Short mmCIF file of C-alpha atoms in Angstrom, two decimals:
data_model
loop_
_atom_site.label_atom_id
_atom_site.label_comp_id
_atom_site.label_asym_id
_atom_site.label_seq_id
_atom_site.Cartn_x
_atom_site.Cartn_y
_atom_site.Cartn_z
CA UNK A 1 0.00 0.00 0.00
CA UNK A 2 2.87 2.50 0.69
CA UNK A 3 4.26 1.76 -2.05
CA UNK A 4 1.93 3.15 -4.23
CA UNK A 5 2.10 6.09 -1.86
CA UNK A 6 -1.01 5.60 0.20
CA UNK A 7 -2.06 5.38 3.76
CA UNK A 8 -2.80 2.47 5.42
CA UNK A 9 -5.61 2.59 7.14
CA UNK A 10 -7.19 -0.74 9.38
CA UNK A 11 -10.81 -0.72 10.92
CA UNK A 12 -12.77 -2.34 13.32
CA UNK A 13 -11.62 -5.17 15.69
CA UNK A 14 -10.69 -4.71 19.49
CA UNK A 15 -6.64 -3.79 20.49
CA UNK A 16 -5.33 -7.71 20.32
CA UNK A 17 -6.10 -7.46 16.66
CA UNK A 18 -3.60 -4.61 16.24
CA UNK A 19 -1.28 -6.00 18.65
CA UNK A 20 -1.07 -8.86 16.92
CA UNK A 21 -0.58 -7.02 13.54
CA UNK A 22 2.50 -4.65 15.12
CA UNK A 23 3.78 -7.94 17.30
CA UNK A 24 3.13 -10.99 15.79
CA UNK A 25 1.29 -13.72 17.01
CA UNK A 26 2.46 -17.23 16.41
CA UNK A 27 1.37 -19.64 19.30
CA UNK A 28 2.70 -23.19 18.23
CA UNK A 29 1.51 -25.17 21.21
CA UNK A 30 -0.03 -28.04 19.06
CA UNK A 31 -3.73 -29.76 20.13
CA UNK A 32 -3.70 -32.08 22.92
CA UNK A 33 -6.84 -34.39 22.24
CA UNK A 34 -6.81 -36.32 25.49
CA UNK A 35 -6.87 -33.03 27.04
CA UNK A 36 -9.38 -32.03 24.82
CA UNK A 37 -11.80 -35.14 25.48
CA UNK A 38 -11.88 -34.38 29.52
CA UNK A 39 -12.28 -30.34 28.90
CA UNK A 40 -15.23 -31.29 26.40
CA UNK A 41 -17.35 -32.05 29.19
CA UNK A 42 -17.51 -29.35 31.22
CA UNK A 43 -19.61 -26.59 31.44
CA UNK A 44 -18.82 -22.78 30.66
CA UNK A 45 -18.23 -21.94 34.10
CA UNK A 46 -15.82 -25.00 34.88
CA UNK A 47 -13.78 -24.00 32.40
CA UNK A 48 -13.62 -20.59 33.52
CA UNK A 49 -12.79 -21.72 36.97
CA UNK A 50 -10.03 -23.79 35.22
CA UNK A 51 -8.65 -20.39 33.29
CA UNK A 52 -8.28 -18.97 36.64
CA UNK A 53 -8.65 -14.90 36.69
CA UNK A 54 -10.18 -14.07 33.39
CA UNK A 55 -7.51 -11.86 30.88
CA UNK A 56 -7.26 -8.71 30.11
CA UNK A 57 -7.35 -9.55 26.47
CA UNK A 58 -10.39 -12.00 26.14
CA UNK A 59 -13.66 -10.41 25.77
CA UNK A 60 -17.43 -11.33 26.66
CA UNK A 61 -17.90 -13.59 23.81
CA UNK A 62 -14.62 -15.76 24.01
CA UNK A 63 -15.18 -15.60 27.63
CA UNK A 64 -18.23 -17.58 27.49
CA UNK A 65 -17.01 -19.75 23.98
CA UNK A 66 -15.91 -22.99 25.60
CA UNK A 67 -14.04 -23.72 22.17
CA UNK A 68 -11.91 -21.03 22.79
CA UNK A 69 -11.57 -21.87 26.71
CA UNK A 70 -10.52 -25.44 25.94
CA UNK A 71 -8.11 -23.99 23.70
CA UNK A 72 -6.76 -21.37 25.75
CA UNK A 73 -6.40 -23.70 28.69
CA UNK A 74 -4.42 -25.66 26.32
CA UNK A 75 -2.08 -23.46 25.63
CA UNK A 76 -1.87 -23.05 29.53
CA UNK A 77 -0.94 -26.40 30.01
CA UNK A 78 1.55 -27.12 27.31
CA UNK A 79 4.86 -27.77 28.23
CA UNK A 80 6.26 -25.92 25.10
CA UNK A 81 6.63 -22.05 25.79
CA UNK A 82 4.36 -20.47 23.20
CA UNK A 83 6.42 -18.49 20.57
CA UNK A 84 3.45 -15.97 21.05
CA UNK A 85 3.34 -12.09 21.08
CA UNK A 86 6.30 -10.39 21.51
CA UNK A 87 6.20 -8.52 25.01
CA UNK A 88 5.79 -4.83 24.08
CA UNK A 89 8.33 -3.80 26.88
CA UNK A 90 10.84 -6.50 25.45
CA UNK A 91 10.29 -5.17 21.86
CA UNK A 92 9.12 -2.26 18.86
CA UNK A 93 6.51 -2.29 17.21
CA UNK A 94 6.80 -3.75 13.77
CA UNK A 95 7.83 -1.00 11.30
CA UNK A 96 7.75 -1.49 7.55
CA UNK A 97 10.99 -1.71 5.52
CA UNK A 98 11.54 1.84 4.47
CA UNK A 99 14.68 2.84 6.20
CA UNK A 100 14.67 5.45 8.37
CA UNK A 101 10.98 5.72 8.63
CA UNK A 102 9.53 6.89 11.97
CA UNK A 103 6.13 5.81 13.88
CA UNK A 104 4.53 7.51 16.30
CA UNK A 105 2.03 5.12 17.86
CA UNK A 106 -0.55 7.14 19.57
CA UNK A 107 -3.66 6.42 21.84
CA UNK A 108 -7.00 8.46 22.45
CA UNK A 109 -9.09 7.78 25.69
CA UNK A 110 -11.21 9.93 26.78
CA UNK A 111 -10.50 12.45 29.60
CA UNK A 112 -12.70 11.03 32.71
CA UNK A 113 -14.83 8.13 33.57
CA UNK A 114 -18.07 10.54 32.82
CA UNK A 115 -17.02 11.06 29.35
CA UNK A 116 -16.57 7.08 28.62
CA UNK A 117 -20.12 6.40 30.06
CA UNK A 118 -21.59 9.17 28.08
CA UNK A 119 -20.44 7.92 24.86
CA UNK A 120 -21.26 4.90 25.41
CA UNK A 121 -24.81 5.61 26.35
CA UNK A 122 -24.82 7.63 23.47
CA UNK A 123 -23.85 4.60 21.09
CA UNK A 124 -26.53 2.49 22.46
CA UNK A 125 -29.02 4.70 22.04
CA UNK A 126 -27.86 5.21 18.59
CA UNK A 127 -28.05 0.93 18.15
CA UNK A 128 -31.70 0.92 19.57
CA UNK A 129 -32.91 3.72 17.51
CA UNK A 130 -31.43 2.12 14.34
CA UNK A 131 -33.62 -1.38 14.96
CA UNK A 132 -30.82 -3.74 17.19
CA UNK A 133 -34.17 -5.27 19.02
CA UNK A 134 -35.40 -5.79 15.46
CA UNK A 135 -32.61 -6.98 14.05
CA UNK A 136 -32.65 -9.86 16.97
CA UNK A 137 -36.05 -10.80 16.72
CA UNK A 138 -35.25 -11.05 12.80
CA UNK A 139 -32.40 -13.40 14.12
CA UNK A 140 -34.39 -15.55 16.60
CA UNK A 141 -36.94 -16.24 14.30
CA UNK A 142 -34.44 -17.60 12.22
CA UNK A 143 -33.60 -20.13 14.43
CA UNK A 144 -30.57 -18.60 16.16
CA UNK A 145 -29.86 -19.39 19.95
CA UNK A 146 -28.20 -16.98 22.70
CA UNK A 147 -25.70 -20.23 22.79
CA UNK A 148 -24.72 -19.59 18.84
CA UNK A 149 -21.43 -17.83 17.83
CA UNK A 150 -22.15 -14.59 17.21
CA UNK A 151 -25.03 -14.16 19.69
CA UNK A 152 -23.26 -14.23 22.83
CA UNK A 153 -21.83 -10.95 22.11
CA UNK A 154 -22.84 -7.49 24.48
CA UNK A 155 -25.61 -6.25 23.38
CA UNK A 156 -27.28 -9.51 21.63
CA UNK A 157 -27.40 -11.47 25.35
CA UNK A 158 -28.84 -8.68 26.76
CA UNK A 159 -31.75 -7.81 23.61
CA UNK A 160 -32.10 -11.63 23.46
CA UNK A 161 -33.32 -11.85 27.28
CA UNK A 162 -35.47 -9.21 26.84
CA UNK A 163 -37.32 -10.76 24.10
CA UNK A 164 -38.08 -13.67 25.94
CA UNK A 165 -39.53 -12.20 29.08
CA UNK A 166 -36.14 -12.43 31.35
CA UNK A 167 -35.35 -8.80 31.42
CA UNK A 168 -37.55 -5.71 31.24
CA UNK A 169 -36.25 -3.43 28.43
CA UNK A 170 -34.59 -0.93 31.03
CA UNK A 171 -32.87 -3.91 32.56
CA UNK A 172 -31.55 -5.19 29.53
CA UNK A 173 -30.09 -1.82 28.49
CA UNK A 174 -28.67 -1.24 31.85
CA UNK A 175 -27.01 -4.67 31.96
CA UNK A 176 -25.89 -3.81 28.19
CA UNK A 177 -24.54 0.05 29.50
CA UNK A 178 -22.58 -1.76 32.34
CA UNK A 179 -21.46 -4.41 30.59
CA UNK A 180 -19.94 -2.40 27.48
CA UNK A 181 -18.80 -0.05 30.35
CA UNK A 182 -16.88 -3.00 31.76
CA UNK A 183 -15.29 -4.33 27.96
CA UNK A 184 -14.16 -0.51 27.85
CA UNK A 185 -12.04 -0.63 31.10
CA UNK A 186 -10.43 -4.06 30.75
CA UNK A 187 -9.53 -2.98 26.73
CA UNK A 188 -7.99 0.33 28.44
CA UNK A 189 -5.90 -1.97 30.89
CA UNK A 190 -5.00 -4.46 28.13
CA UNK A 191 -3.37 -1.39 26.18
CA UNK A 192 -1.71 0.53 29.08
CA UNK A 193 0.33 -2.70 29.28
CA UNK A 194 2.08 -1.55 25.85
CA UNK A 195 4.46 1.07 26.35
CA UNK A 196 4.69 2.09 22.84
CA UNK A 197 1.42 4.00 23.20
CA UNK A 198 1.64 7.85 24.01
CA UNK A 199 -2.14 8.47 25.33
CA UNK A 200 -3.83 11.34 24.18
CA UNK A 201 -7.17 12.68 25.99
CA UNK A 202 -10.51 13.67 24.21
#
């Protein structure tokens, strides 16, 4: 792309994805089926108690994926060190090969705790108003479950219990504020961790 003199620009995806672009990511623990046949059987939340305190990096939907607990966990318990991201205190960020060229990798958050909620309130809002509840029922009728890939995600779990009686509408967009509220903090903490970052207020 910068070779035919444009800007790169990537959307969408949560920090790991970008971490993994200017790191690497290259885990090369291979599958342990034995393993795989005892995790298989447990529920959600056995396999989170297995993971131990949940990462700052995994978000709602992986969190409750048991695919990608069972996976996770065996990566944990893999004798072979995991040739995984670099440590961004260890190492740069990856730089393309025009010499001499300089990055500055910079971070926006926004200025107090007030501000975050706001926008975020402001987003969801924005979600309802453009037909999310619709687009759910639209989904459900299809056939999709809250158990699906996909579904589990904030915002979906939340819509999906409303539809069927579990939560009134305020609760289920309170439960949805808090919970995006929540991903917010723990993707804030998951970045801090990278010292490459100069942080910016808005």
């Amino acid at each position: 792309i910068r070779a035919r003199n444009k800007t790169p620009i990537i959307v969408g995806g949560s920090y790991l994805y970008i971490k993994h672009l200017l790191y690497g990511f290259d885990v090369r623990v291979p599958p342990n089926p034995a393993l795989r046949d005892e995790l298989n059987i447990k529920s959600v939340d056995e396999l989170q108690d297995l993971m131990g305190e949940r990462p700052s990096d995994i978000n709602d939907s992986d969190w409750n994926n048991p695919h990608r607990l069972i996976r996770r966990i065996e990566i944990q318990r893999s004798a072979v060190i995991p040739d995984s991201i670099r440590d961004p205190e260890k190492s740069e960020p990856w730089i393309p090969a025009s010499a001499g060229m300089t990055i500055q990798f910079i971070g926006f958050k926004h200025a107090t705790r007030e501000a975050l909620v706001e926008r975020i309130n402001e987003r969801i809002q924005t979600r309802l108003q453009q037909g999310a509840i619709e687009e759910v029922e639209e989904l459900m009728r299809k056939g999709y479950r809250e158990t699906d890939p996909g579904m589990k995600t904030i915002g979906y779990q939340q819509i999906m219990k409303y539809l069927i009686g579990e939560y009134t509408k305020d609760q289920a967009i309170k439960i949805w504020t808090n919970r995006e509220i929540q991903y917010a903090k723990r993707q804030l903490t998951f970045m801090k961790q990278d010292s490459s970052i100069v942080w910016r207020e808005v």
